[in-house]
mmCIF file of C-alpha atoms and ligand atoms in Angstrom:
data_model
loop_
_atom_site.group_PDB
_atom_site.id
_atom_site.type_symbol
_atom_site.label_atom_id
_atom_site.label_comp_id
_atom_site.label_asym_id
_atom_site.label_seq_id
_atom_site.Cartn_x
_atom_site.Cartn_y
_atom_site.Cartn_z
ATOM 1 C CA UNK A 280 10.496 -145.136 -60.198
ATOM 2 C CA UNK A 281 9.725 -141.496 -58.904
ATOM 3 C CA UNK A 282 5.914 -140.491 -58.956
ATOM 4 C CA UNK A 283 4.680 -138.392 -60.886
ATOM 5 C CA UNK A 284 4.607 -134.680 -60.494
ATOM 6 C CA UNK A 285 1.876 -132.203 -61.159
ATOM 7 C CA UNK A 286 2.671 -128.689 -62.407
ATOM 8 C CA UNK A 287 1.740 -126.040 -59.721
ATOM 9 C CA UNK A 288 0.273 -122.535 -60.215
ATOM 10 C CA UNK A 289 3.667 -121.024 -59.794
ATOM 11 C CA UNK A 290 5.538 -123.425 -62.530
ATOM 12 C CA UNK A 291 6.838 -125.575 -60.151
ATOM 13 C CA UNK A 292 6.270 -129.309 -59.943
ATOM 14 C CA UNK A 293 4.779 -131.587 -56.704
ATOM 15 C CA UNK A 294 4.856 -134.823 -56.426
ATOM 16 C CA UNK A 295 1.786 -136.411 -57.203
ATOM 17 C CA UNK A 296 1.308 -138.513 -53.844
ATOM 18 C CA UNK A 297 2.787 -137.552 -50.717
ATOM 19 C CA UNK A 298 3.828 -139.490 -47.909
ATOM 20 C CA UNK A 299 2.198 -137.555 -44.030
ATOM 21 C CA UNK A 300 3.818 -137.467 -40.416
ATOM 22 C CA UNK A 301 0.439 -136.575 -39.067
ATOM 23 C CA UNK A 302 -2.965 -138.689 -37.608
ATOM 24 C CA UNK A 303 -0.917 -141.963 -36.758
ATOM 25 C CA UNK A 304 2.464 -140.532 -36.889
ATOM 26 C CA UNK A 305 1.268 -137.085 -34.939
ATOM 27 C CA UNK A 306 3.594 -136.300 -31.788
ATOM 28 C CA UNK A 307 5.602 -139.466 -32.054
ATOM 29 C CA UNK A 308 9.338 -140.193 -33.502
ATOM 30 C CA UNK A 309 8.442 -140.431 -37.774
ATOM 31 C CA UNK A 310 12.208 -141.095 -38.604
ATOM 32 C CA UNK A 311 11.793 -144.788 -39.348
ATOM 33 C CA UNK A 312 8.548 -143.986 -41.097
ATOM 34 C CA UNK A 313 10.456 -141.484 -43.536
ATOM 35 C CA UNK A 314 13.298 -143.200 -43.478
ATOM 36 C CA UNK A 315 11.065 -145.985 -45.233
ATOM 37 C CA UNK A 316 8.625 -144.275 -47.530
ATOM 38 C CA UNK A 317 11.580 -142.572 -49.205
ATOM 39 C CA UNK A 318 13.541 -145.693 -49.291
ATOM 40 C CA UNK A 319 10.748 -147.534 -51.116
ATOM 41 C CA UNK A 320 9.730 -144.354 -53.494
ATOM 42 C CA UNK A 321 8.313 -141.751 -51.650
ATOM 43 C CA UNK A 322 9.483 -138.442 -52.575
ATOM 44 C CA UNK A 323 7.094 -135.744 -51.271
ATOM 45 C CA UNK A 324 7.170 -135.775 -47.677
ATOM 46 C CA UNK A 325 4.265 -133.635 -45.665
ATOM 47 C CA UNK A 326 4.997 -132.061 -42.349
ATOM 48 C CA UNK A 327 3.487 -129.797 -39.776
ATOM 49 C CA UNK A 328 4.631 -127.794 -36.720
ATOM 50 C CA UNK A 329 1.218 -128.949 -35.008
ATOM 51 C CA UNK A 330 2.896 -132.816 -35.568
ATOM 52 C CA UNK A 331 5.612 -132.165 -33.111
ATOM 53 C CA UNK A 332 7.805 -134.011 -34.416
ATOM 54 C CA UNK A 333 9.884 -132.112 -37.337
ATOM 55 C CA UNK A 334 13.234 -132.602 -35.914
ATOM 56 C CA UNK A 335 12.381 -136.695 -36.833
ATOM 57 C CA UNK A 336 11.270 -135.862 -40.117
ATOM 58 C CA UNK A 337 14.433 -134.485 -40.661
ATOM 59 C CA UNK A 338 16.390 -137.002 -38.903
ATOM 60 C CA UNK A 339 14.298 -139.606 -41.519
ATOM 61 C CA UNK A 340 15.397 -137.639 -44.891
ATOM 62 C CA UNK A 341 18.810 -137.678 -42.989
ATOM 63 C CA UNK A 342 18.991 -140.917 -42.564
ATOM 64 C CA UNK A 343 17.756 -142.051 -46.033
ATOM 65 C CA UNK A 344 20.703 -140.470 -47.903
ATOM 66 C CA UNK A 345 18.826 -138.953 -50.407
ATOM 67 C CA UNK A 346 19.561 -135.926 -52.413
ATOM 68 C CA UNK A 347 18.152 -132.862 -51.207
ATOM 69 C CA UNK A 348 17.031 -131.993 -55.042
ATOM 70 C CA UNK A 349 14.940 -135.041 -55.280
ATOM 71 C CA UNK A 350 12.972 -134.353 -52.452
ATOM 72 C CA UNK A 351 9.798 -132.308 -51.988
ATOM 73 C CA UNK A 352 9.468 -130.945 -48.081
ATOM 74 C CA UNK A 353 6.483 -129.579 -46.971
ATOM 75 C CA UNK A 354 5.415 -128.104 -43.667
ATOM 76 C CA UNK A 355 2.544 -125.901 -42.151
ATOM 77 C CA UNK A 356 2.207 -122.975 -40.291
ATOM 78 C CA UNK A 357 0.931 -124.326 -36.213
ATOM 79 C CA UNK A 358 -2.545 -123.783 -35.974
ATOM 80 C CA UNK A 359 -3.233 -120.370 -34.489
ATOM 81 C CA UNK A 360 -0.133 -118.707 -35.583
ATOM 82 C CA UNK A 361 -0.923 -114.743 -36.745
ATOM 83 C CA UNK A 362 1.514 -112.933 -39.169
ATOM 84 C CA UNK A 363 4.314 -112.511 -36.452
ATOM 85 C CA UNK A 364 4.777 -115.858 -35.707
ATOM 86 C CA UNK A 365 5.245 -116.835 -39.736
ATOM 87 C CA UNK A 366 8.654 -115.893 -39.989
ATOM 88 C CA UNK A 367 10.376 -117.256 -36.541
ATOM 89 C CA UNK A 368 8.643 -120.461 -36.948
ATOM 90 C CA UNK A 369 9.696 -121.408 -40.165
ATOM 91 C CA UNK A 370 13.409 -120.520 -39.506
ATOM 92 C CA UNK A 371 12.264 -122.845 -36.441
ATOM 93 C CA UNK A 372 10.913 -125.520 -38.635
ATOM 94 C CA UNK A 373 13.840 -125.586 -40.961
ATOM 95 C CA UNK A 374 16.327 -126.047 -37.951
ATOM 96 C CA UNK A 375 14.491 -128.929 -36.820
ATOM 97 C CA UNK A 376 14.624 -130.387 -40.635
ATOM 98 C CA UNK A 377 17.662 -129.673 -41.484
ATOM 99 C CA UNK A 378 16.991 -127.598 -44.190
ATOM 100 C CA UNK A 379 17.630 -124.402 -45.891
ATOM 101 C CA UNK A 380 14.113 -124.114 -47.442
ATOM 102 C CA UNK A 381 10.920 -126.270 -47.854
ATOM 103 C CA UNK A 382 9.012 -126.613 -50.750
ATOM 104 C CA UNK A 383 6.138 -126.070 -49.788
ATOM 105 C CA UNK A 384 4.951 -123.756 -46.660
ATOM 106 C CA UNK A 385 1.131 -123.974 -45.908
ATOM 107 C CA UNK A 386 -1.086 -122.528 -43.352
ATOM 108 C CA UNK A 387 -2.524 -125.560 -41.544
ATOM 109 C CA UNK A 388 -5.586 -123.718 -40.713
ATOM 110 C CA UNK A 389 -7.597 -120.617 -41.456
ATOM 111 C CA UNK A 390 -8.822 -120.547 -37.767
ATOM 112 C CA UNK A 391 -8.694 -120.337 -34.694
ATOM 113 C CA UNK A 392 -6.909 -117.058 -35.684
ATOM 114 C CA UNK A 393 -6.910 -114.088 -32.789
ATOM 115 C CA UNK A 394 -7.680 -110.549 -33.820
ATOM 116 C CA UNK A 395 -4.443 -109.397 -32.250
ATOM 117 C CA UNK A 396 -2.699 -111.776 -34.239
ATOM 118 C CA UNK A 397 -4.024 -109.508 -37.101
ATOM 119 C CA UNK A 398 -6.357 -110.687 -40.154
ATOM 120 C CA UNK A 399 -6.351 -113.740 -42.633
ATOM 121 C CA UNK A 400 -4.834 -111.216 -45.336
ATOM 122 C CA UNK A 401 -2.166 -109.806 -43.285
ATOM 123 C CA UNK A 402 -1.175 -113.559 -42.719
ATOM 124 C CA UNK A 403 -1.131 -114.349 -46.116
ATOM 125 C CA UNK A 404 1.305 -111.597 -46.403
ATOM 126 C CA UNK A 405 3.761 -113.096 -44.091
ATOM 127 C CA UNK A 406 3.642 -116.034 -46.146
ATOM 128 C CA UNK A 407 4.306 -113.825 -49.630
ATOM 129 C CA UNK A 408 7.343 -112.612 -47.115
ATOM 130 C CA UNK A 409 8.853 -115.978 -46.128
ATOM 131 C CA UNK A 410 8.258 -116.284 -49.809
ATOM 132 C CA UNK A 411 10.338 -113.342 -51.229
ATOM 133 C CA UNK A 412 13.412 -114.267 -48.818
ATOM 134 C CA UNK A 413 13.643 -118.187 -50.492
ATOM 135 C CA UNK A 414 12.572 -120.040 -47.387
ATOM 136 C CA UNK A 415 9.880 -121.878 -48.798
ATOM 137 C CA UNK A 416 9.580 -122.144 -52.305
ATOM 138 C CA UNK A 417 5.963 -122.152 -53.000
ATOM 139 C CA UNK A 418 3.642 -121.401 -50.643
ATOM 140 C CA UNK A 419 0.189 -122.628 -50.058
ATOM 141 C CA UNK A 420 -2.929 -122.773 -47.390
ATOM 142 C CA UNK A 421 -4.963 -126.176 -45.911
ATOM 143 C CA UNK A 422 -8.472 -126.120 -44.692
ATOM 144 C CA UNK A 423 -9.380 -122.908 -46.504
ATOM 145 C CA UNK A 424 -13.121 -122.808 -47.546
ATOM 146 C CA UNK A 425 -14.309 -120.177 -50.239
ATOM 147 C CA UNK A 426 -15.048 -117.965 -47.968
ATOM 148 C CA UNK A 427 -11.236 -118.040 -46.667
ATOM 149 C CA UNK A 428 -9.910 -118.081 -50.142
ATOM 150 C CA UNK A 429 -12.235 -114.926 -50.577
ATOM 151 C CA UNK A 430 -10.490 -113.198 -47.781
ATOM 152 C CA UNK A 431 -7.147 -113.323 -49.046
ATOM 153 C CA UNK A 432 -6.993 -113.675 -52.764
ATOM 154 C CA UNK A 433 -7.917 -110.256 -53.577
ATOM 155 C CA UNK A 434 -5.167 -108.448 -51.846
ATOM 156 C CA UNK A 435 -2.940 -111.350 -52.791
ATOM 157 C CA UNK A 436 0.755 -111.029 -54.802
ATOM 158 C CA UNK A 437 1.108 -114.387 -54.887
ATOM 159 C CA UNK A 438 -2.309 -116.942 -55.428
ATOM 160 C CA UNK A 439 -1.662 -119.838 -52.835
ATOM 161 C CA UNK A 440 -0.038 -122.339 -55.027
ATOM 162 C CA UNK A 441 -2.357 -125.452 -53.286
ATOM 163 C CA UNK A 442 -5.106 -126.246 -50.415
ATOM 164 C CA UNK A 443 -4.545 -129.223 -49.094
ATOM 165 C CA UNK A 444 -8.244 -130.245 -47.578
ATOM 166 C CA UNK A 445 -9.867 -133.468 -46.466
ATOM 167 C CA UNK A 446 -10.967 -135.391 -49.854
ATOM 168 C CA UNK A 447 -12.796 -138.465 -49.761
ATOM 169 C CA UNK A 448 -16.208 -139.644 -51.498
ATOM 170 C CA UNK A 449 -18.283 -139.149 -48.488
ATOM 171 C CA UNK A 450 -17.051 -135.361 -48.189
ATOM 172 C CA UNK A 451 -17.024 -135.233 -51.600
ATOM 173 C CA UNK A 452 -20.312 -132.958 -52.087
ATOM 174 C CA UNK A 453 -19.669 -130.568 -49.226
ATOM 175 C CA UNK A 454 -15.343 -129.744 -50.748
ATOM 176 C CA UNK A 455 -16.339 -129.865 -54.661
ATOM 177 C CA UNK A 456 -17.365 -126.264 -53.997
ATOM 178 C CA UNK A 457 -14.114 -125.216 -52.561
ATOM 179 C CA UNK A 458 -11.958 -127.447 -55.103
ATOM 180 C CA UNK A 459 -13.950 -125.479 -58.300
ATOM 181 C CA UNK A 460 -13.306 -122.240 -56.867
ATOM 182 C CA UNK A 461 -9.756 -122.915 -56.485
ATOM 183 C CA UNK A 462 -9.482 -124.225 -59.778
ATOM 184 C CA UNK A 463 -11.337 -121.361 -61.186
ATOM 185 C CA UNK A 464 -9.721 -118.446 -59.113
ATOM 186 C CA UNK A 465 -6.218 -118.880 -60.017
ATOM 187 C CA UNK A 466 -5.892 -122.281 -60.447
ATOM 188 C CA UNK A 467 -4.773 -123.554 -56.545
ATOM 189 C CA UNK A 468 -3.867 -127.151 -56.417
ATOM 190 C CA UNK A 469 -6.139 -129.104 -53.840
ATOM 191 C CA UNK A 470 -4.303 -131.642 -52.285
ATOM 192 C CA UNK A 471 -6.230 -134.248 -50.198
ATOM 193 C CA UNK A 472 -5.758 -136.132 -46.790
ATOM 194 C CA UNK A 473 -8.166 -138.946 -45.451
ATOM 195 C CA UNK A 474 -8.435 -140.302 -48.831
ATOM 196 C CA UNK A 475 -8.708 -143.587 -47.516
ATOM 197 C CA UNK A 476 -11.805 -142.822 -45.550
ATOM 198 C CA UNK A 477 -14.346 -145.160 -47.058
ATOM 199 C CA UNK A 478 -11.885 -148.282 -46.157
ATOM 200 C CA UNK A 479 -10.211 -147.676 -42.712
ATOM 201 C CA UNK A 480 -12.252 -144.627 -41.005
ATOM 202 C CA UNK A 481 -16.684 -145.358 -42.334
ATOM 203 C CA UNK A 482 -16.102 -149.072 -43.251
ATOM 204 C CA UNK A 483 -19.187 -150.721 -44.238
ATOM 205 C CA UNK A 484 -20.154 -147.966 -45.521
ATOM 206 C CA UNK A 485 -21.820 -147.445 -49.254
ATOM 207 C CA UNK A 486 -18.757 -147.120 -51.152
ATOM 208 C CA UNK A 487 -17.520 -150.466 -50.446
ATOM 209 C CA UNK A 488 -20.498 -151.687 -52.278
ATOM 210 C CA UNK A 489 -19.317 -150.260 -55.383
ATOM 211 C CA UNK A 490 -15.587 -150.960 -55.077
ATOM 212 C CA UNK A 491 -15.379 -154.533 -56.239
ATOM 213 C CA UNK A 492 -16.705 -155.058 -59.796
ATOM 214 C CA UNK A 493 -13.921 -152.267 -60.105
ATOM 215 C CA UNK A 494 -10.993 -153.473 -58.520
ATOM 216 C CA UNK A 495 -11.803 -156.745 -60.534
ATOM 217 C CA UNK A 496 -11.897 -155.093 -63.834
ATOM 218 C CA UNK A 497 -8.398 -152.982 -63.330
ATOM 219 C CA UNK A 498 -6.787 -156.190 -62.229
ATOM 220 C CA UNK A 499 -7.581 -157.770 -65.049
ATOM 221 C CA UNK A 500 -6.267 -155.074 -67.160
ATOM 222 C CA UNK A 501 -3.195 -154.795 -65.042
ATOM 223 C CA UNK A 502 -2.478 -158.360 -64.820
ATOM 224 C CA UNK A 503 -1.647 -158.349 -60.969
ATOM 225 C CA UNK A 504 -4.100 -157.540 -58.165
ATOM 226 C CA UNK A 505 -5.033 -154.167 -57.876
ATOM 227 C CA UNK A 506 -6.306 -152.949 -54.264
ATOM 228 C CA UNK A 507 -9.721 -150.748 -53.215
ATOM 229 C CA UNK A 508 -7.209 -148.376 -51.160
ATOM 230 C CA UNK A 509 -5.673 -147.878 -54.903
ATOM 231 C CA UNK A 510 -8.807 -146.980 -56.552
ATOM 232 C CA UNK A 511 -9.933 -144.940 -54.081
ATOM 233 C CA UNK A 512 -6.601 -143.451 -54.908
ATOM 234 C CA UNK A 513 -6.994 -142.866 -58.322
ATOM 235 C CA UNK A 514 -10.104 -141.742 -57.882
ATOM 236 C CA UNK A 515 -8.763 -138.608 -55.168
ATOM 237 C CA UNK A 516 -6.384 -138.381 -58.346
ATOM 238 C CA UNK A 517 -9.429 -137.987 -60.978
ATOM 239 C CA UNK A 518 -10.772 -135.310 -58.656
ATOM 240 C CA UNK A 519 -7.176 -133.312 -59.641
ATOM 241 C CA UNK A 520 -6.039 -133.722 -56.333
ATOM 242 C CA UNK A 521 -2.820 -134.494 -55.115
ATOM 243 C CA UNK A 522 -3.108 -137.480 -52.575
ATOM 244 C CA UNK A 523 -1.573 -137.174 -49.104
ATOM 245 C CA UNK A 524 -1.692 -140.399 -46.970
ATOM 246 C CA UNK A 525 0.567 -143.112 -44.758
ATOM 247 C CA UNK A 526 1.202 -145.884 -43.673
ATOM 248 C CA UNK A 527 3.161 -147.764 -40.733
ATOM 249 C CA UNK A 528 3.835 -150.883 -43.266
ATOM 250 C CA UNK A 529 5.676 -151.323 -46.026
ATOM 251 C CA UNK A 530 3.663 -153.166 -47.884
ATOM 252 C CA UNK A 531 0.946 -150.211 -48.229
ATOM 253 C CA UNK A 532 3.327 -147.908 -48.896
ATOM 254 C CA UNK A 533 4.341 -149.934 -51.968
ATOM 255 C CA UNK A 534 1.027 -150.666 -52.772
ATOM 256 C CA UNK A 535 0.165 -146.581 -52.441
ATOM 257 C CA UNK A 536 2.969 -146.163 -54.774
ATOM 258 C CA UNK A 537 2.031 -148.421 -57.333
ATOM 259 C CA UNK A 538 -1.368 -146.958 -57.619
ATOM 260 C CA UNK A 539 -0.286 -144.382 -60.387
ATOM 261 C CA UNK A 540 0.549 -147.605 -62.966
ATOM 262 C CA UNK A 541 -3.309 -148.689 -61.961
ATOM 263 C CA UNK A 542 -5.406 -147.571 -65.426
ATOM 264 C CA UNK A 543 -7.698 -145.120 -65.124
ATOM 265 C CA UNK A 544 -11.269 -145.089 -63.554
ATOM 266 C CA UNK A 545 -13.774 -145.125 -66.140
ATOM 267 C CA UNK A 546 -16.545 -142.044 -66.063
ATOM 268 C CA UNK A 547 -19.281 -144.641 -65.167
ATOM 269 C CA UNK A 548 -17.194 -145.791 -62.275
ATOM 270 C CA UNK A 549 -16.443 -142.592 -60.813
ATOM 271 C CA UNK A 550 -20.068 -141.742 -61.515
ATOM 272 C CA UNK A 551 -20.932 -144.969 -59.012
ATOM 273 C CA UNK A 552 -18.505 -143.775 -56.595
ATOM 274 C CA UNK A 553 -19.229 -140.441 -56.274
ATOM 275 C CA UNK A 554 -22.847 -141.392 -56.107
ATOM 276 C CA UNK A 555 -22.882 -144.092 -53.491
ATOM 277 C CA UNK A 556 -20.195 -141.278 -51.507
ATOM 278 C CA UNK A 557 -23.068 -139.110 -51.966
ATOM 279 C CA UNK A 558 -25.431 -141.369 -49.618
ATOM 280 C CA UNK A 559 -23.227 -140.944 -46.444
ATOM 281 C CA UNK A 560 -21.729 -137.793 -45.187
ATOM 282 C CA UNK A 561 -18.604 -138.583 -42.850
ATOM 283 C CA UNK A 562 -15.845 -135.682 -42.190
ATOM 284 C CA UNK A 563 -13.345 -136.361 -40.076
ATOM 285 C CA UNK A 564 -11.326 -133.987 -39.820
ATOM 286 C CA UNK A 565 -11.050 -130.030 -39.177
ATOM 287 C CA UNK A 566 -15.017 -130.137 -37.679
ATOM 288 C CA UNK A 567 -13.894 -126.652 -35.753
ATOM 289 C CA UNK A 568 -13.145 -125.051 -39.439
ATOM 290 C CA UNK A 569 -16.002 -126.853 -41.923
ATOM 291 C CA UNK A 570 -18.361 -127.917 -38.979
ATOM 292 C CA UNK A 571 -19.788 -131.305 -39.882
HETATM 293 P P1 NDP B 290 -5.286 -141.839 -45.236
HETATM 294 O O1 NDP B 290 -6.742 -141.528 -45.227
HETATM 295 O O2 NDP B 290 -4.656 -142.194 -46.526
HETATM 296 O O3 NDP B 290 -5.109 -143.030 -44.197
HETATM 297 C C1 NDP B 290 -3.871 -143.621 -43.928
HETATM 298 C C2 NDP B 290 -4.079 -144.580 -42.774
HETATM 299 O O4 NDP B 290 -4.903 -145.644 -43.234
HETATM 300 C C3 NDP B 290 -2.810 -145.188 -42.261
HETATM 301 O O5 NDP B 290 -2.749 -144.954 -40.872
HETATM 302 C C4 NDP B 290 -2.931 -146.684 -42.568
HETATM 303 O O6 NDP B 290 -2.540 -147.465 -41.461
HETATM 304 C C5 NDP B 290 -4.410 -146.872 -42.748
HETATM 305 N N1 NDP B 290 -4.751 -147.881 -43.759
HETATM 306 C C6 NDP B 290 -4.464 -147.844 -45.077
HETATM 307 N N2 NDP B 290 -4.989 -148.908 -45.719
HETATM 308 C C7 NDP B 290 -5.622 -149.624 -44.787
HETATM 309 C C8 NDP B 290 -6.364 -150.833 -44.815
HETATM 310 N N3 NDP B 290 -6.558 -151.502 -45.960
HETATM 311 N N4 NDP B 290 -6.882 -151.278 -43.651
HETATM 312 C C9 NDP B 290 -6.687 -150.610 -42.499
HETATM 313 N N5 NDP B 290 -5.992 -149.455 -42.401
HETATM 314 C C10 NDP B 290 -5.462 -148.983 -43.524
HETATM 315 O O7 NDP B 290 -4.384 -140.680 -44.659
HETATM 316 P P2 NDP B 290 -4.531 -139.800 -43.322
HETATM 317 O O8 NDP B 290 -5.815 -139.114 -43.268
HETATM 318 O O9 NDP B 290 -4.177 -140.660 -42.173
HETATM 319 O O10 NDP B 290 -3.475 -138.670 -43.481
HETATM 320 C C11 NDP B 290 -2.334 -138.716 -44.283
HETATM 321 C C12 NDP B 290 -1.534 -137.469 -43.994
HETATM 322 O O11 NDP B 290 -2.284 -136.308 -44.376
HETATM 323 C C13 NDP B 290 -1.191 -137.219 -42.537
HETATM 324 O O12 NDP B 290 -0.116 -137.999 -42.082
HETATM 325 C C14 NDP B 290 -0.880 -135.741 -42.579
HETATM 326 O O13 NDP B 290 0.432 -135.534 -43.064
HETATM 327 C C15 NDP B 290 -1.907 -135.217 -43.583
HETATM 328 N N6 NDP B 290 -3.093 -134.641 -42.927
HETATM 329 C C16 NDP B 290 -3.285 -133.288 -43.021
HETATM 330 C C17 NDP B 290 -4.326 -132.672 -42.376
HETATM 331 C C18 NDP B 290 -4.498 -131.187 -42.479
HETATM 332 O O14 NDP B 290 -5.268 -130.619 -41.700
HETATM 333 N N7 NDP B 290 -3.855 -130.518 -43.405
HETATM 334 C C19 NDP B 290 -5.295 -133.448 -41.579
HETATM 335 C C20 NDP B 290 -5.049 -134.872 -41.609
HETATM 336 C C21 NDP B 290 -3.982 -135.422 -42.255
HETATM 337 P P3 NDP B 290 -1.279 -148.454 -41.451
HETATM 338 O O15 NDP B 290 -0.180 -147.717 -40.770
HETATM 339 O O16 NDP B 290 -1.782 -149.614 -40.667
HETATM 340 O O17 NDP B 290 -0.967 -148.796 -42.878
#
């Protein structure tokens, strides 16, 4: 069963959970990894040229045989890159995937950006370029706060179709902010990453207080056990965000799959997370762009 898709700003459709090659995969061979999250489901696969390691990406779609339309391929602009750099690298990127276009092009990072590699805006416009010629479908920005969203939307042809951002409920409070004004300026996607904060990066923490009583009330209404990675899941999914995450193991990547048949979150319930998220502020990601 393929996941389900949500409908971009620009009318086309992402996969609702996304399988990453970064934090455990970053700099080291993904192909097996890919090979097996599309194998068991995965469709939208999220890249980076910062990961080092695109040419295995592509050797992973390779190797899993599937069709090229079924698959949503996503990459980012390195960290650092100006305007100049947006064009060579994606032709770069797509040689080393094995691709004519990706579906998704983001800039991985607002900053550290020189000022002779020109301005946020003028990047942007690079990106509307790469756009224009077909090499990457929709196009998109990570890590922007309001303030970088500001910068660029004015002067902007194209509204970035998503941010992807760290989303979790202890960082909740501090990316609400930059989720509403996405939503409300244009309508930009966020997508998260570190979703599953709470369990494997701050455990012990005040969420997992308040993730029991819940995971024992969906099970019961699913009739098989239902997981605290999966309702932290849904509730990254409740927030409107698309979820990025991975896994070395196949189980998990089933079991990440499987959380869009879990039932909905109740208001109370993502009330109680949201609030015991709200008691503990851990980012992990991105400090040099969002500070703590
Ligand atoms: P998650 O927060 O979803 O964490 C996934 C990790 O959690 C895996 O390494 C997995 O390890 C581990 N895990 C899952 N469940 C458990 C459990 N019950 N107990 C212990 N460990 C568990 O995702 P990430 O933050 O790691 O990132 C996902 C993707 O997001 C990256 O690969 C990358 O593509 C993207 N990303 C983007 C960033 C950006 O700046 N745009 C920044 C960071 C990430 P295991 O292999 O053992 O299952």
């Amino acid at each position: 069963m393929s996941p389900p898709t949500v409908k971009l700003n620009d009318g086309t459709e992402i996969p609702a959970i996304g399988f990453g090659t970064g934090t455990a995969l970053f700099g080291r061979d993904a192909e097996n990894s890919i090979k097996l999250a599309i194998e068991c489901g995965f469709t939208h696969l999220d890249g980076a040229q910062a990961y080092n390691n695109e040419d295995s990406l592509g050797a992973g779609i390779k190797a899993a045989g599937k069709p090229r339309s079924e698959l949503y391929i996503v990459t980012k602009l390195k960290q650092g890159f100006g305007a100049a750099q947006v064009k060579p690298s994606l032709v770069e990127s797509l040689q080393k995937l094995g691709l004519d276009f990706v579906d998704l092009f983001l800039i991985h990072s607002p900053r550290p950006l020189k000022p002779e590699d020109g301005t946020l805006q003028e990047l942007w416009q690079a990106m509307e370029a790469v756009h224009a010629e077909g090499l990457a479908k929709s196009i998109g920005v990570s890590n922007f706060t309001v303030d970088d969203l500001k910068a660029i939307l004015p002067g902007a042809k194209i509204i970035p179709s998503v941010n992807q951002v760290e989303i979790h409920p202890y960082v909740w409070k501090a990316v609400e902010p930059i989720v509403t004004y996405g939503r409300e300026n244009g309508n930009i996607t966020p997508a998260s990453y570190g979703g599953l904060t709470p369990l494997v990066r701050a455990a012990g923490g005040p969420v997992d207080e308040v993730l029991p009583p819940i995971v024992e009330r969906l099970t019961k209404i699913l009739g098989k056990p239902v997981t605290p990675a999966q309702v932290l899941s849904k509730w990254v999914t409740h927030k409107g965000a698309i979820v990025v995450t991975t896994s070395s193991k196949e189980a998990r990547i089933k079991e990440y799959l499987e959380a869009s048949q879990v039932p909905d979150l109740t208001a109370q319930e993502i009330q109680a997370i949201d609030d015991a998220g709200a008691k503990l502020h851990k980012r992990v990601f991105m400090r040099h762009v969002f500070g703590e």
